[in-house]
Amino acid sequence: MSKTIRQILGKGNFSINGKLWVEKNGERFFGPGPVELMELIEETGSINKAAKKMKLSYKKAWEIVHNLNSMTAQPLVITATGGENGGGSSISKEARQMINHYHELRKKFKRFMEEETLGLR
Amino acid sequence: MSKTIRQILGKGNFSINGKLWVEKNGERFFGPGPVELMELIEETGSINKAAKKMKLSYKKAWEIVHNLNSMTAQPLVITATGGENGGGSSISKEARQMINHYHELRKKFKRFMEEETLGLR
DNA sequence: TTTCGTTATATATTTAAAGATATAACGATA
DNA sequence: TATCGTTATATCTTTAAATATATAACGAAA
């Protein structure tokens, strides 16, 4: 007699989980990390502050920003050096639109995973 | 006037990609790597040979096997030390069933990603 | 022209993961 | 009992990624 998946797995809290991202020419560049960073830049007005909130080194954060901007036709993060507060950064209208699109995608993906988690029983 | 996602992304081969796995109590243990390893164990009858085919160190392969077996009620990989050919390993009926389930899941996921890749335009 | 906090960039250090190496244990078979 | 190739396990080395540190450039405003 064949077993159900649940019988194979046994007791415990089992679930399907996963990650989604956007690739350009096979290289991933737009996923949960960059999205969180961009939203923190939007909120704080600074790569520096955003990095700190994410507990990321500034260098790493800057690399993500650089990568994002080099991959798209429209710049996603707009940076300014010098000036009133030493400079700062913001995200473009296009970035906001991409982020919204990503959140929608995430929602669908979440539903997908929840459904498949039920399928484990 | 607001831009389309494609206008933001610009020229290039953009696609949605991702990963899926099974977690137990928040810890991932069953994903593409372990599945490939198990199928190679099924094919070769040995962790050692499977590891070599995957270009994985034996240690790493053994850790994956150990992890898999410690997470489920039914052992997925059956190992034997000593004996005719020095021992060997095989996968259980339950492992095969889990792998089939995972492949089905992967197929659905692939369709999901393909659909969402179309949504990028 | 000095100050400010930021971006931009290079280099050194630390850390964690993977890989390499070595060896004991194992048990059927000759 | 000696042999075999495997599993099982520990330890050392290598590698890659992230972090830490340092510094120049920047430009508005006082």
CSV table of N, CA and C in Angstrom, one decimal, chain A residues 18-34 64 67-68 71, chain B residues 13-19 21 28:
chain,number,residue,atom,x,y,z
A,18,GLY,N,9.8,29.5,-1.5
A,18,GLY,CA,10.6,29.7,-2.7
A,18,GLY,C,10.9,31.2,-2.9
A,19,LYS,N,11.6,31.4,-4.0
A,19,LYS,CA,12.1,32.8,-4.3
A,19,LYS,C,11.8,33.0,-5.8
A,20,LEU,N,11.6,34.3,-6.1
A,20,LEU,CA,11.3,34.8,-7.4
A,20,LEU,C,12.1,36.0,-7.7
A,21,TRP,N,12.6,36.1,-9.0
A,21,TRP,CA,13.4,37.2,-9.3
A,21,TRP,C,13.3,37.5,-10.8
A,22,VAL,N,13.7,38.6,-11.3
A,22,VAL,CA,13.8,38.9,-12.7
A,22,VAL,C,15.2,38.8,-13.2
A,23,GLU,N,15.4,38.2,-14.3
A,23,GLU,CA,16.7,38.0,-14.9
A,23,GLU,C,16.8,38.8,-16.2
A,24,LYS,N,18.0,39.2,-16.4
A,24,LYS,CA,18.3,39.8,-17.7
A,24,LYS,C,19.5,39.0,-18.3
A,25,ASN,N,19.2,38.4,-19.5
A,25,ASN,CA,20.2,37.5,-20.1
A,25,ASN,C,20.7,36.5,-19.2
A,26,GLY,N,19.8,35.9,-18.4
A,26,GLY,CA,20.2,34.8,-17.5
A,26,GLY,C,20.8,35.2,-16.2
A,27,GLU,N,21.0,36.5,-16.0
A,27,GLU,CA,21.6,37.0,-14.7
A,27,GLU,C,20.6,37.7,-13.9
A,28,ARG,N,20.4,37.2,-12.6
A,28,ARG,CA,19.4,37.8,-11.8
A,28,ARG,C,19.8,39.2,-11.3
A,29,PHE,N,18.8,40.1,-11.3
A,29,PHE,CA,19.2,41.5,-10.9
A,29,PHE,C,18.0,42.1,-10.1
A,30,PHE,N,16.8,41.6,-10.1
A,30,PHE,CA,15.7,42.3,-9.5
A,30,PHE,C,15.0,41.2,-8.6
A,31,GLY,N,15.2,41.2,-7.3
A,31,GLY,CA,14.6,40.2,-6.4
A,31,GLY,C,14.3,40.9,-5.1
A,32,PRO,N,13.9,40.1,-4.1
A,32,PRO,CA,13.5,40.6,-2.8
A,32,PRO,C,14.5,41.6,-2.2
A,33,GLY,N,15.8,41.3,-2.3
A,33,GLY,CA,16.8,42.1,-1.6
A,33,GLY,C,16.8,43.5,-2.2
A,34,PRO,N,17.1,43.6,-3.5
A,34,PRO,CA,17.0,44.9,-4.2
A,34,PRO,C,15.7,45.7,-4.0
A,64,ILE,N,24.4,46.9,-5.4
A,64,ILE,CA,23.1,46.5,-5.8
A,64,ILE,C,22.5,47.7,-6.6
A,67,ASN,N,24.2,47.8,-9.9
A,67,ASN,CA,23.7,46.7,-10.8
A,67,ASN,C,22.3,47.0,-11.3
A,68,LEU,N,21.4,47.5,-10.5
A,68,LEU,CA,20.0,47.8,-10.9
A,68,LEU,C,20.0,48.8,-12.0
A,71,MET,N,21.2,47.7,-15.5
A,71,MET,CA,20.5,46.6,-16.2
A,71,MET,C,19.2,47.2,-16.9
B,13,ASN,N,17.0,40.1,-23.0
B,13,ASN,CA,16.2,39.0,-22.8
B,13,ASN,C,15.8,38.8,-21.3
B,14,PHE,N,14.7,39.4,-21.0
B,14,PHE,CA,14.2,39.4,-19.6
B,14,PHE,C,13.3,38.2,-19.3
B,15,SER,N,13.4,37.7,-18.1
B,15,SER,CA,12.6,36.6,-17.7
B,15,SER,C,12.4,36.5,-16.2
B,16,ILE,N,11.3,35.8,-15.8
B,16,ILE,CA,11.1,35.6,-14.4
B,16,ILE,C,11.7,34.2,-14.1
B,17,ASN,N,12.5,34.1,-13.1
B,17,ASN,CA,13.0,32.8,-12.7
B,17,ASN,C,12.9,32.6,-11.2
B,18,GLY,N,13.0,31.4,-10.7
B,18,GLY,CA,12.9,31.2,-9.2
B,18,GLY,C,13.3,29.9,-8.8
B,19,LYS,N,13.1,29.7,-7.5
B,19,LYS,CA,13.4,28.4,-6.9
B,19,LYS,C,12.3,28.0,-6.0
B,21,TRP,N,11.3,24.9,-2.9
B,21,TRP,CA,11.8,23.8,-2.0
B,21,TRP,C,10.7,23.5,-0.9
B,28,ARG,N,14.9,24.7,5.0
B,28,ARG,CA,14.7,24.0,3.8
B,28,ARG,C,15.5,22.7,3.7
